[in-house]
Structures are given as C-alpha cells and as structure tokens.
Coordinates of C-alpha atoms in Angstrom, one line a residue:
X263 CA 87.1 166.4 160.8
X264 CA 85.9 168.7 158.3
X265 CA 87.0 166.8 155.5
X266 CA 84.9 164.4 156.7
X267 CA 81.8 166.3 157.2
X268 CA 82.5 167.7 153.3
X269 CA 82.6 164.0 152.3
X270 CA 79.2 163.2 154.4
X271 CA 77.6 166.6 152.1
X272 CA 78.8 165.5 149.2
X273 CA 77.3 161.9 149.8
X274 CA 74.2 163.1 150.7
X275 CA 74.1 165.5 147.7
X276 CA 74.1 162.3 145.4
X277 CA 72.1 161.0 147.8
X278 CA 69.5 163.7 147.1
X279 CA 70.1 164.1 143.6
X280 CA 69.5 160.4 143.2
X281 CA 66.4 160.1 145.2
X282 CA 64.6 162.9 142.4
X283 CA 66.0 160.7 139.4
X284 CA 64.5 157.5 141.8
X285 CA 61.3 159.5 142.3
X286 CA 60.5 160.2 138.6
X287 CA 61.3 156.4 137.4
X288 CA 59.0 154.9 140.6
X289 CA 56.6 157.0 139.3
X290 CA 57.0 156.7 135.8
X291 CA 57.0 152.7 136.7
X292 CA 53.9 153.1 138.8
X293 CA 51.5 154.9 136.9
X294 CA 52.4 152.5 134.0
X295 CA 51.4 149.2 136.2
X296 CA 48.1 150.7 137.4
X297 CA 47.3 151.9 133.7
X298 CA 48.4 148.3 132.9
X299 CA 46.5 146.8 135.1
X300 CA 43.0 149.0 134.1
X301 CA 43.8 148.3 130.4
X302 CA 44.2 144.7 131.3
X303 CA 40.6 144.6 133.8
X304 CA 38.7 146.4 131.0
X305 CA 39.8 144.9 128.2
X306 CA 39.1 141.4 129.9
X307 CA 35.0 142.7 131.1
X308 CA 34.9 144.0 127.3
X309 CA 35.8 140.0 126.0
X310 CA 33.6 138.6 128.9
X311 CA 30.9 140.5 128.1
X312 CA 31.7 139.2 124.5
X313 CA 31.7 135.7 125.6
X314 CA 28.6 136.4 127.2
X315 CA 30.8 134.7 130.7
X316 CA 30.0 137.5 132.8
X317 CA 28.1 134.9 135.3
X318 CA 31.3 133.7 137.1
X319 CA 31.1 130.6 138.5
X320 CA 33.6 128.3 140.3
X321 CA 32.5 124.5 140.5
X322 CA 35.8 123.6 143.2
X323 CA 33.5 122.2 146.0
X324 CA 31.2 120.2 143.8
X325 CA 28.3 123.3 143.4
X326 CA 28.4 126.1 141.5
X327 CA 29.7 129.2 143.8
X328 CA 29.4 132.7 142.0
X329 CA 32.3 134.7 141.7
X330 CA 32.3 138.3 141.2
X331 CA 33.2 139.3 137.6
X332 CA 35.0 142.8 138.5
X333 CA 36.9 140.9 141.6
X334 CA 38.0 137.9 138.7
X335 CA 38.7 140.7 136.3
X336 CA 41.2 142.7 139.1
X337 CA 42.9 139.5 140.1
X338 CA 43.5 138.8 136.5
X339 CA 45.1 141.8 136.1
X340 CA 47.0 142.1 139.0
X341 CA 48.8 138.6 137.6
X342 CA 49.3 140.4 134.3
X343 CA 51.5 142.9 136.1
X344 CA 53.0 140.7 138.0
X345 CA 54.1 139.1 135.0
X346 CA 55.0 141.8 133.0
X347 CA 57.6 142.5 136.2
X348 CA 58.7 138.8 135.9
X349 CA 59.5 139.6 132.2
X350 CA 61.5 142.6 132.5
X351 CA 59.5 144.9 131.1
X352 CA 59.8 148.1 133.6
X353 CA 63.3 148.0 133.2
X354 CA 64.7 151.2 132.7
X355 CA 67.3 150.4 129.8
X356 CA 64.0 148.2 127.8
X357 CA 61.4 151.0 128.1
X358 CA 62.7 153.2 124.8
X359 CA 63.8 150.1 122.9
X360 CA 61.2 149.6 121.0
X361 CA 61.6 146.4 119.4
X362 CA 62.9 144.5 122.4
X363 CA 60.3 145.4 124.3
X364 CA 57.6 144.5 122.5
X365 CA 59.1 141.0 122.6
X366 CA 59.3 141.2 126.4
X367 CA 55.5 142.3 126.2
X368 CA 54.7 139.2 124.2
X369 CA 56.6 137.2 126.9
X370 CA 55.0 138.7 129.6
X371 CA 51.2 137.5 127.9
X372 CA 52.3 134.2 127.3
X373 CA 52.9 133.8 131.3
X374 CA 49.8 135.8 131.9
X375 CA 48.1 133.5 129.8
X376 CA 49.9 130.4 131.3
X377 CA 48.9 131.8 135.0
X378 CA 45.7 132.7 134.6
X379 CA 44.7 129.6 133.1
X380 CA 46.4 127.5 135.6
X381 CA 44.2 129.6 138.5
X382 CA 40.8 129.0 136.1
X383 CA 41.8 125.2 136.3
X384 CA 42.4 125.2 140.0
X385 CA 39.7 127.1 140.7
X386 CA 37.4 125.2 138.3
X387 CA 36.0 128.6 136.7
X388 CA 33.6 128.7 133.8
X389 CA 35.6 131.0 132.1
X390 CA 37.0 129.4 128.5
X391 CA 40.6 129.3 127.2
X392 CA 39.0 131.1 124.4
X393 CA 37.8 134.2 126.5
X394 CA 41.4 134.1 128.2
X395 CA 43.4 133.6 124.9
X396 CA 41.3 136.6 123.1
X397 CA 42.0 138.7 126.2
X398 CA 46.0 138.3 126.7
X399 CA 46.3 138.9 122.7
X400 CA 44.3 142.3 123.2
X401 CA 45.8 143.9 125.8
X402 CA 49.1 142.8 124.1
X403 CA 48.4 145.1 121.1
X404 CA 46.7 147.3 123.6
X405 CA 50.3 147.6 125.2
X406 CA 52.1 148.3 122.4
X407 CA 50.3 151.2 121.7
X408 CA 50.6 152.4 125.0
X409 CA 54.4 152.0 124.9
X410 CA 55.0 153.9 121.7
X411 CA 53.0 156.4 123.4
X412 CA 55.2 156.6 126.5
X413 CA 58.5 156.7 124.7
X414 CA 57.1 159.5 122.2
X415 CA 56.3 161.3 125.3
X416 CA 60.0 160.7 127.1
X417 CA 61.9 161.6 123.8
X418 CA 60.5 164.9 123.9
X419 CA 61.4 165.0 127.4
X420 CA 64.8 163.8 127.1
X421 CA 65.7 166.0 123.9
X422 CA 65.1 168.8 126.9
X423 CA 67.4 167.1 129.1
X424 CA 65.3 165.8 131.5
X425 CA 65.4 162.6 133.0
X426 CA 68.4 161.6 132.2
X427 CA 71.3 161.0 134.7
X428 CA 74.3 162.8 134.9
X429 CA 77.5 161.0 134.1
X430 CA 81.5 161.0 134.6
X431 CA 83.3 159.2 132.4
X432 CA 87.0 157.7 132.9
X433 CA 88.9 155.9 130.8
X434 CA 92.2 156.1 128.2
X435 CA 90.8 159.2 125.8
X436 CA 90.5 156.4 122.8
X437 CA 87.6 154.8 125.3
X438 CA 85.9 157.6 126.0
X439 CA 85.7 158.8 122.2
X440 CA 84.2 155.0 121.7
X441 CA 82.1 155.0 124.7
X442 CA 80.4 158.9 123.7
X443 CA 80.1 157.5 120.4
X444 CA 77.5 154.6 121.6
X445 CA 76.0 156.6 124.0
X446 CA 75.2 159.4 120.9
X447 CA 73.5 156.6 119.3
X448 CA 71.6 155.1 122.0
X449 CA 70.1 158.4 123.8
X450 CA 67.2 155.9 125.0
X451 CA 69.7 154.9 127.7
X452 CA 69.5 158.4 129.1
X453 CA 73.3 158.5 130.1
X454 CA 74.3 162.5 130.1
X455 CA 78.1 162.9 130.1
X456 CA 79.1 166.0 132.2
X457 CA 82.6 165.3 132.3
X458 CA 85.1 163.1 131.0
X459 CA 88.4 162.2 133.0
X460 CA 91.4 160.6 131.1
X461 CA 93.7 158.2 132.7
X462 CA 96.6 155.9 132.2
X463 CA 98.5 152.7 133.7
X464 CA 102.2 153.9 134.8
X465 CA 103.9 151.5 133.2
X466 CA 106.9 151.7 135.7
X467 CA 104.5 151.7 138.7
X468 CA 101.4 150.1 137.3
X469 CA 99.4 152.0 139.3
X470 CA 96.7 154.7 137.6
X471 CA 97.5 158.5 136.6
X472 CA 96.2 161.1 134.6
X473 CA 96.4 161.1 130.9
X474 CA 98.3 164.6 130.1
X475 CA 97.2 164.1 126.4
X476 CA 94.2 166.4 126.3
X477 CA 94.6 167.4 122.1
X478 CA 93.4 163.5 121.7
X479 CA 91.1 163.5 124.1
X480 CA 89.9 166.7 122.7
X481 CA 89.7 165.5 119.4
X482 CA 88.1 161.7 120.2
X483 CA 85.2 163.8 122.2
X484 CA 84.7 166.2 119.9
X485 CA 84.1 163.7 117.0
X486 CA 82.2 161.1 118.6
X487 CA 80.1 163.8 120.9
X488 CA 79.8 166.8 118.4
X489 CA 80.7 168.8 121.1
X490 CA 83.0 170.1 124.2
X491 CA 83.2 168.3 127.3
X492 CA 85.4 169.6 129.9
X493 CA 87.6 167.0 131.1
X494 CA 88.7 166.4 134.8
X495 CA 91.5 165.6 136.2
X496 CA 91.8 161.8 137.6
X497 CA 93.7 162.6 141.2
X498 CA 93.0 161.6 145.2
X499 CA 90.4 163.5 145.6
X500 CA 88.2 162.4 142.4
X501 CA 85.2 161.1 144.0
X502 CA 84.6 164.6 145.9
X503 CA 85.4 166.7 142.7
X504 CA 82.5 164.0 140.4
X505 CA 80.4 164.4 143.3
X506 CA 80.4 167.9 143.6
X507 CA 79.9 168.1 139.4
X508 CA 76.1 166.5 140.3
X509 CA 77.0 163.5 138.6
X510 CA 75.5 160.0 140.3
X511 CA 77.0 157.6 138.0
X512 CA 80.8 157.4 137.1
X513 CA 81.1 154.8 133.4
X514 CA 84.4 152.8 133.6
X515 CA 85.5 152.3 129.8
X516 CA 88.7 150.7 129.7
X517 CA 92.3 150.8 131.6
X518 CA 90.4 149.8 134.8
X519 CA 90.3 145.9 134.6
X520 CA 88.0 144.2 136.1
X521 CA 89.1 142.6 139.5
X522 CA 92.5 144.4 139.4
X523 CA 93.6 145.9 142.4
X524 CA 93.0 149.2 140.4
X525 CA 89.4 148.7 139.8
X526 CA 88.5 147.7 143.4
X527 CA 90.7 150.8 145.0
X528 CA 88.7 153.3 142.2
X529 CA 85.3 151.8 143.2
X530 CA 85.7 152.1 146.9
X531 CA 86.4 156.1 146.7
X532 CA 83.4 155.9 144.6
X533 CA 80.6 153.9 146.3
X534 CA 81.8 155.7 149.8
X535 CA 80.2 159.1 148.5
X536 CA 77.2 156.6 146.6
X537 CA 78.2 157.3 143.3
X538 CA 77.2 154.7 141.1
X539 CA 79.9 152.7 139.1
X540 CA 78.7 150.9 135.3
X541 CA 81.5 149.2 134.0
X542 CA 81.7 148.4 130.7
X543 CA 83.2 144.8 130.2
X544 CA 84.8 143.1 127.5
X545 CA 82.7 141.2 124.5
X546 CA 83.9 137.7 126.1
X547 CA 83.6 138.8 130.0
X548 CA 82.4 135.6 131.8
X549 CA 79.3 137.7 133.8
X550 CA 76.4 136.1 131.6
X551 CA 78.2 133.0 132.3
X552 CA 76.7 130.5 134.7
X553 CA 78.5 129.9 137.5
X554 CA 78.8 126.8 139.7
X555 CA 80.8 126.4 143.3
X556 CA 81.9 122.8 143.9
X557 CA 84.1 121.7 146.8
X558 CA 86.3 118.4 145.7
X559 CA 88.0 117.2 148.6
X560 CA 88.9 120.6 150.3
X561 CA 89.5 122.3 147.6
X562 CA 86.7 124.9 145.8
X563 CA 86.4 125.0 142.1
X564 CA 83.7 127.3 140.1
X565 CA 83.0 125.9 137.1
X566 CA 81.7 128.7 134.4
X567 CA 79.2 127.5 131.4
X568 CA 77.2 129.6 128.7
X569 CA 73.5 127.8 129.1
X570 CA 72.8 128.5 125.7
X571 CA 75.4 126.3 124.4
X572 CA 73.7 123.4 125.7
X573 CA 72.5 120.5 123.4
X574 CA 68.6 121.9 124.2
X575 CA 69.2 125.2 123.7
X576 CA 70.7 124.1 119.9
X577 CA 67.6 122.0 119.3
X578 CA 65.7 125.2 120.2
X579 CA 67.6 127.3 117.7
X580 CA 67.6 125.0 115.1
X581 CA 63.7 124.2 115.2
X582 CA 63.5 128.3 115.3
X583 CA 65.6 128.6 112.2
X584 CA 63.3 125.5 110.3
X585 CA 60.2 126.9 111.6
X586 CA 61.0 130.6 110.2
X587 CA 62.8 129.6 107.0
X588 CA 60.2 127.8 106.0
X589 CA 57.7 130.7 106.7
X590 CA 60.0 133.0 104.9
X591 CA 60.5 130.3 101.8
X592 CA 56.5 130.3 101.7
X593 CA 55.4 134.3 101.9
X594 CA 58.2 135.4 100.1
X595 CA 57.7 133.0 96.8
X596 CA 56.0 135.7 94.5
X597 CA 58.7 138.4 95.4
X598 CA 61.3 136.0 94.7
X599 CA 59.6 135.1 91.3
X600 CA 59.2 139.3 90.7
X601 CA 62.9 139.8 91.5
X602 CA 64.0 136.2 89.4
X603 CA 62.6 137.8 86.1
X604 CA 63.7 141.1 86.8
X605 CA 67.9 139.8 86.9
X606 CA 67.1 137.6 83.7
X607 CA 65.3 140.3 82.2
X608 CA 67.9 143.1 82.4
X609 CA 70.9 141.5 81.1
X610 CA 70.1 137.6 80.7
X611 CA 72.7 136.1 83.1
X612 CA 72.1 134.3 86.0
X613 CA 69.5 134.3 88.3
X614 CA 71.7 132.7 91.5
X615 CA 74.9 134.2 92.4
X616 CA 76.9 131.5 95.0
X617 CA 80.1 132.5 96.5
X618 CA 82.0 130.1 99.5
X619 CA 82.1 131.3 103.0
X620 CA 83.1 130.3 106.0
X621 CA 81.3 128.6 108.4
X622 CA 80.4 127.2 111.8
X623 CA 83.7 125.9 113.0
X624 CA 85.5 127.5 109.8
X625 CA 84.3 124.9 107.9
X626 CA 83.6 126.3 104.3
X627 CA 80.0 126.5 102.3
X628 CA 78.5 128.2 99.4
X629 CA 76.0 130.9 100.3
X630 CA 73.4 132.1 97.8
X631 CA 71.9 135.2 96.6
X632 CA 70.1 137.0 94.1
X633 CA 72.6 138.0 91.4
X634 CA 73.0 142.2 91.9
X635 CA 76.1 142.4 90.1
X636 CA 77.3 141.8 86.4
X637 CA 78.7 138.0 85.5
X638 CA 82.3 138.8 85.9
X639 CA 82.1 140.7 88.8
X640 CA 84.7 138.7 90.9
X641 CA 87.3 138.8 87.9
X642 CA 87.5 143.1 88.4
X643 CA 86.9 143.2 91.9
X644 CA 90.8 143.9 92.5
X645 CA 91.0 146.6 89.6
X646 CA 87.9 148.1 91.2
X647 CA 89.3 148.2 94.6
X648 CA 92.7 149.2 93.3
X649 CA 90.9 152.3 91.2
X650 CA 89.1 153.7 94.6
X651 CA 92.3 153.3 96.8
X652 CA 91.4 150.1 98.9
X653 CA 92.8 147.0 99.4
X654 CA 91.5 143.1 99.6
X655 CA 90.8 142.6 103.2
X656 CA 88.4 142.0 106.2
X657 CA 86.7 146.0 105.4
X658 CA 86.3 146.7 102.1
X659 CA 83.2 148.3 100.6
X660 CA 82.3 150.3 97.7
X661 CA 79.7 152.7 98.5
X662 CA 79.5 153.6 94.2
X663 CA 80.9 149.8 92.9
X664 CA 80.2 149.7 89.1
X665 CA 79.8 146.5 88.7
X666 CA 76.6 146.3 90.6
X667 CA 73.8 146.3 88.1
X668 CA 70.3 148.4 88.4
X669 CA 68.1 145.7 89.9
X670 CA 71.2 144.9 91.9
X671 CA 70.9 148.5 93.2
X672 CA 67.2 148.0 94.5
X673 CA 67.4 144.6 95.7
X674 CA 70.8 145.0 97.6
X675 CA 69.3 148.2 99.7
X676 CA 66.5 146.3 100.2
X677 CA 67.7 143.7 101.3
X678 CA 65.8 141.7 98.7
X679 CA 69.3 140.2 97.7
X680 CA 69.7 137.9 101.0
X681 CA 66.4 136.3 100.6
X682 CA 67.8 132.9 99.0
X683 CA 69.7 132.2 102.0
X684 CA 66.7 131.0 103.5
X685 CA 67.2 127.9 101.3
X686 CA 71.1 127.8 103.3
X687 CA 69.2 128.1 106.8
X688 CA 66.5 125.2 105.9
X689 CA 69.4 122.9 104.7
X690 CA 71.5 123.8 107.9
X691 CA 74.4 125.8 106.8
X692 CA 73.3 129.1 108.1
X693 CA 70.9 130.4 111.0
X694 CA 68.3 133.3 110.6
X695 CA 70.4 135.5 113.4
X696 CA 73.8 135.4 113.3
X697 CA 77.3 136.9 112.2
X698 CA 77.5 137.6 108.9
X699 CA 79.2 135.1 106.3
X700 CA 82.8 135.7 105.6
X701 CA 85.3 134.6 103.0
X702 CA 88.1 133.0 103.6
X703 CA 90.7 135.9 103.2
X704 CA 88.2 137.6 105.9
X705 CA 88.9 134.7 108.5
X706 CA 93.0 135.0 107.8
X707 CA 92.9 138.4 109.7
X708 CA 90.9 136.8 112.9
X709 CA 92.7 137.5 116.3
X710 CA 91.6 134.6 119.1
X711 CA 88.7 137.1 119.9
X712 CA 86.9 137.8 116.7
X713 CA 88.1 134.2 115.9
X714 CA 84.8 133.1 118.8
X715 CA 82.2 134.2 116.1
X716 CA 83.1 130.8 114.4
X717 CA 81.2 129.1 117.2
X718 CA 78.2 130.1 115.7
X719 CA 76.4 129.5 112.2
X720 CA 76.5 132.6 110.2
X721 CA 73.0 134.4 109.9
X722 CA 71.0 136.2 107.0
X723 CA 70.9 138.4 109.8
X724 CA 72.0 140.0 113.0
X725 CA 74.2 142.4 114.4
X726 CA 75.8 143.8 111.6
X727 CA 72.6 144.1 109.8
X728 CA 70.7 146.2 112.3
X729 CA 73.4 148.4 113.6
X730 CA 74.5 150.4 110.9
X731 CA 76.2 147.5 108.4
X732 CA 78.8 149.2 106.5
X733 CA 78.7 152.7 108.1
X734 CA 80.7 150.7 111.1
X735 CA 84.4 150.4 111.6
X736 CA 86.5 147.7 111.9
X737 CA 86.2 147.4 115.9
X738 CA 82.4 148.5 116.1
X739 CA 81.6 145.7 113.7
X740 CA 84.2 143.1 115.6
X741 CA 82.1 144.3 119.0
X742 CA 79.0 143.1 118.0
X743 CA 79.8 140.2 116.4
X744 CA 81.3 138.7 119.6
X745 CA 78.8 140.1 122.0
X746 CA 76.4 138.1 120.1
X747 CA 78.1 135.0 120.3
X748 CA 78.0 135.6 124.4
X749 CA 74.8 136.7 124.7
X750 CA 72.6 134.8 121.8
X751 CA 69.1 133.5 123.0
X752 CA 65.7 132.4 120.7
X753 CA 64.0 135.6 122.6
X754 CA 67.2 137.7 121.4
X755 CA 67.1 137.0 117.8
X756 CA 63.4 137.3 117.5
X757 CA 63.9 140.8 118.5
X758 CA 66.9 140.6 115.2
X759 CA 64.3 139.9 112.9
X760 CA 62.0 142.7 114.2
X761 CA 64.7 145.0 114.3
X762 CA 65.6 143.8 110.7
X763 CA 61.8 144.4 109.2
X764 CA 62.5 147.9 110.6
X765 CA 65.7 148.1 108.6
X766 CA 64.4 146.7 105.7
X767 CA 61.0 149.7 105.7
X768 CA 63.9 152.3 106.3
X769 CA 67.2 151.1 104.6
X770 CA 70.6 152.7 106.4
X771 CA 74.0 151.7 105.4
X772 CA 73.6 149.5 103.3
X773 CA 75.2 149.8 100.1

C-alpha cells in the first residue's frame, strides 16, 4: 500500500509541477490574444477613420441600420484571433521560430481577411475591401513586431532557465549524443535535459536493459551537450526515480520502436505517474500520412497516402516554382550582370559553369552556376582531394580548395553562385525548395532511405542550405533531406526561402 501511495505523490508532483509550466504558457498565450485582439481593434478604428467609414451601416433588411463602429471593430478582432488559433500560431514549438511564424501570421490574415469580408457581405456593411485589406496587412506587420518582441523577451528568460521543461532522455548513448546535439541547437524548443538513461535490446531476450557503457555515453553527451549530465539507470522502477528528478517529459530517441511491445510496456509506467512521452520517429514514419479505414467484405484495410503527392498539390508547387523563378530571374538581372563581368573580368574564362546531376526519379540533368572556380577545376579535383586526405564520395568538401577563384570566393558564400539555377527551375528540372543536386557517384552510395529524396526535384534551396550546409555530417544531412521529402508543403518552403534570405545576410557553413 505504501508503494502505492508513493506512486500517487509522485504523480501528483508532476501533476503540480506541470500545472506551473501550464500556468505560465496559458498566460503567456492569453495576454498575447487580448494584445492581439487591441492591436487588431485599434489598428482597424485608425484605417476607418482613414477611410472616413466610421458611420457603420448595414443595408441587410432593405434600410440602412447603424452599427456601432467600436462593437464592428471588437467583432473583427475577436475573428482575427480566432484565426490566428486556426493557423497555429500560439503553438508552443512556433512561437521562437521566427521565420515560420511569420508565415503562419500571414496565413492567419489571409483567413482574417477571407472571414471578415464574407461577414461584411452577409451582413451588407458599408465597410470597403479596401478599408479591410489595408487593415489585415497592418496589423500583420504590426504582429511581427510584436513577436520579435516576445521572443527577445523569452530568450533572456530562457538563457536563465526559466520556462523550460525538464527532461529525461532514454535511448542507446549514440541517440542521446544525436538527440542533445539538436536540442543545443534548437533552445527555442525549451527542452531542459536533467538526465539521460542509456538502454539496450538483449539480444538473447529482446527485451530492454541498461546500457553498462557509460565512457560512450560520457563522451557522446559531453560533445554534443558541452557539459555533464548524470545518467540514470533504466530499471523497474524508472518512472518513480524520473518523477522524483522533477522531470515532466521523458524524449524516446531510438531502441524503443514504435508499436513494439517495448515501447507500449515503457509508456504505460510512464503515463501512470503523468509523465509525458515525445517520441522521436523515423524520417519516413507514416504519422503525417493520411490515413483511411475501409471495410471490403469483412475484412478492414487502412490505406495510408501523403496528400501532398497528389496531382493538385504538384500543380501547386510547380506554379509556385514558375511564379518565384520568374520573380527571382527579374530582380536579380543587374546582380547577375555585376557578377557576369566580374568572372570574365578576372581571368577571361567562362561565364557559366554546368555540371550533370541527378534528378527527379534519378533521371540525369545539367545544373548551372556562376563559374567560382578556375577552367580546369574538375581535371585536379582528385589530386586536390588526395593532397588534403579525402576521398571521392557522397561528403567531400574543401573548406580552403585552391582552385576556387577570388570572385568565386564571394559569390559562393553568398550564395550569389546558385542564382542561375533559376533558369533550371523555370524550364522544370529543378524546384526552388528542395534536396540539393547530386552527382552521380553521390547517388551510388544511396541506401533505400536516402534513396526517397529522388521523389522530389532538387532545389536551389532547402534543408541543407538553412541548417548549417557543410558544417553537417553525413547522417544530419541524410535527416533532413528525407524529412523533407515527408513533410514538403507550398507553406513549408515559403518559410525555406525566408529562412534562406536570413542565410544569405548572415552566411554560415558555407564554403
């Protein structure tokens, strides 16, 4: 009996401690919606008053009835944050990510906008679409401004450990050095590991144990962290022990399959004291796929698709990628001139460098660039990788390569190199977002995993590009590649070419 009334104290402990991390986020959320909601009700008066429409009328039953311009104004922006909701942006893992969510923000005003002019045509207002389109655009930049606010604010509050939520992870000591890794890089997500707890499949058994090799897991934690963690040990009686720690949410990295026997045994122990499990799935896990129950006969078959694999969704992305290249093409034209004389200037050569990749559905195609290195670069690549100790293969890069020439050096970290590729995306070989292009000796070296990112065309940029490019390894660069080929939508590659501007301002890895 007593063990059970320990378990009940420990539950409610979590209990407790999740209630104050609850308490702070409802809060957080809720003073943001009401400041939303006042931004939005002022800035619409300001822009009625503007308008000179602060006479509200409504001509529904045939007369004009007057409608108070403060009650329109507060109904207006009750819709706004109703849609900003609808459009995820209150989401805890959005808020700090800058880039994505000023994309949600410009989702959430384009349904504003939709709404609110579908209630001013069924009410028959005499607001315009002017007044209403001048109004959603304001308080969109309004919002951004807000935002960066917020998250300057919460950075400093993080940094100080607040906020944040306390967190066990378990895995084989190889996961939890990649796992620390990402989370080191991505402190927006607010995960704080307390502890870490190695484990193991018995392969006589298959059952899950304790991995006694604590030097490596010493050593993967202390490299990817920058510091100790003390390790518990995986046992019976793990869910009391994390509970006790003050943890509230136990991060599954690997060695615990998803719907093993394993996995649902682990989980159990943990939801019964309300600790909370995040699981972190495979590249190709078939969660963002839709899912479909059909009963044929007696017998019940799910059917699993990707939506964004549909012929409309492809229509979509290819009018993006016309609609963008051709923007690029058009703005870009005096740079490309600058940087054209620049290469002809310095050593007379050539202004286009083309080289054959490998494509959607490995078919081949020549990709094209500024020229950054000298003429007979491809004849001494081998001698130049031999001379720094590399080999040819899927990861080699030359962080000093001779061959690259001066205005090689400039365009190439600024990115100024790729900008002839929009001429590849108009003509349909390549998309704006997507894997990078590879050679063919590249694709050789596929396993059927990384093999998926031929199901998409190759992009100018992406994953790769934002991420770090070559200051990833091998795996980290594998991981993205696929995860975008699961997850790729319009909405998500817009926020690619944002996150690419900011890469482009503030150059890192590239080399």
């Amino acid at each position: 009996m007593s063990g059970t009334q320990s378990d009940a104290q420990l539950a409610q402990q979590v209990d407790r401690q999740s209630a104050k991390v609850l308490q702070w986020r409802f809060v957080m959320n809720l003073a943001l919606m009401v400041f939303d909601a006042l931004v939005f009700f002022c800035v619409n008066l300001g822009v009625m008053a503007m308008y000179k429409e602060m006479y509200v009328f409504t001509t529904r039953l045939q007369w004009n009835v007057p409608i108070n311009p403060y009650l329109y104004a507060a109904v207006c922006a009750v819709i706004w944050v109703f849609c900003a909701r609808v459009a995820g942006v209150y989401h805890r893992h959005v808020f700090a990510d800058g880039y994505q969510l000023n994309v949600l923000l410009f989702k959430a005003t384009c349904i504003s906008w939709i709404s609110i002019c579908a209630v001013n045509y069924i009410m028959q207002t005499t607001i315009s679409l002017a007044d209403v389109t001048v109004t959603c655009l304001c308080v969109w930049v309004v919002e951004m401004i807000v935002r960066m606010i917020a998250r300057m604010f919460l950075t400093v509050r993080h940094r100080k450990g607040e906020y944040s939520y306390p967190t066990v992870i378990v895995g084989s000591p190889e996961g939890i050095g990649q796992l620390l890794k990402f989370l080191n890089q991505r402190k927006q997500l607010n995960y704080k590991p307390v502890r870490v707890c190695p484990i193991r499949v018995n392969p006589a058994t298959g059952l899950i144990e304790a991995d006694p090799d604590r030097n490596l897991l010493k050593a993967e934690v202390e490299e990817s962290w920058g510091e100790f963690i003390q390790p518990i040990t995986y046992g019976d009686d793990l869910a009391a022990r994390i509970a006790q720690t003050g943890a509230q949410t136990v991060m599954v990295t690997d060695v615990l399959d998803r719907f093993s026997d394993n996995l649902s045994t682990f989980a159990v122990q943990m939801e019964a004291l309300n600790l909370e499990i995040a699981l972190i799935t495979s590249a190709l896990d078939i969660a963002e796929h839709a899912t479909q129950m059909r009963n044929i006969q007696g017998m019940s078959i799910m059917t699993i698709s990707l939506p964004q694999y549909s012929p409309a969704s492809r229509i979509k992305k290819r009018i993006f990628d016309l609609v963008v290249s051709s923007i690029a093409i058009i703005l870009s034209s005096p740079i490309m001139l600058i940087v054209a004389l620049a290469i002809k200037l310095e050593d007379g050569g050539p202004i286009f460098y083309k080289q054959e990749r490998i494509g959607l559905h490995g078919k081949p195609f020549y990709i094209h660039k500024f020229r950054s290195m000298r003429v007979d670069a491809d004849k001494h690549l081998k001698e130049v990788l031999e001379a720094n100790g590399q080999e040819m293969g899927a990861r080699y890069k030359l962080k000093h390569d001779p061959r690259i020439t001066k205005v090689g050096n400039f365009i190439r970290k600024t990115s100024l190199d790729e900008l002839p590729q929009f001429f590849d995306v108009f003509t349909g070989s390549m998309s704006v977002v997507g894997p990078r292009p590879q050679r063919d000796f590249e694709v050789e070296e596929y396993d059927q995993v990384y093999a998926t990112r031929l199901l998409v065309k190759p992009g100018i940029t992406g994953p790769w590009q934002v991420s770090g490019r070559n200051d990833l390894n091998e795996e980290e660069s594998r991981q993205l590649d696929v995860s975008y080929v699961q997850d790729w939508s319009v909405l998500g590659d817009v926020v690619y070419i944002l996150r690419t501007i900011g890469i482009v301002v503030h150059p890192h890895g590239a080399y």
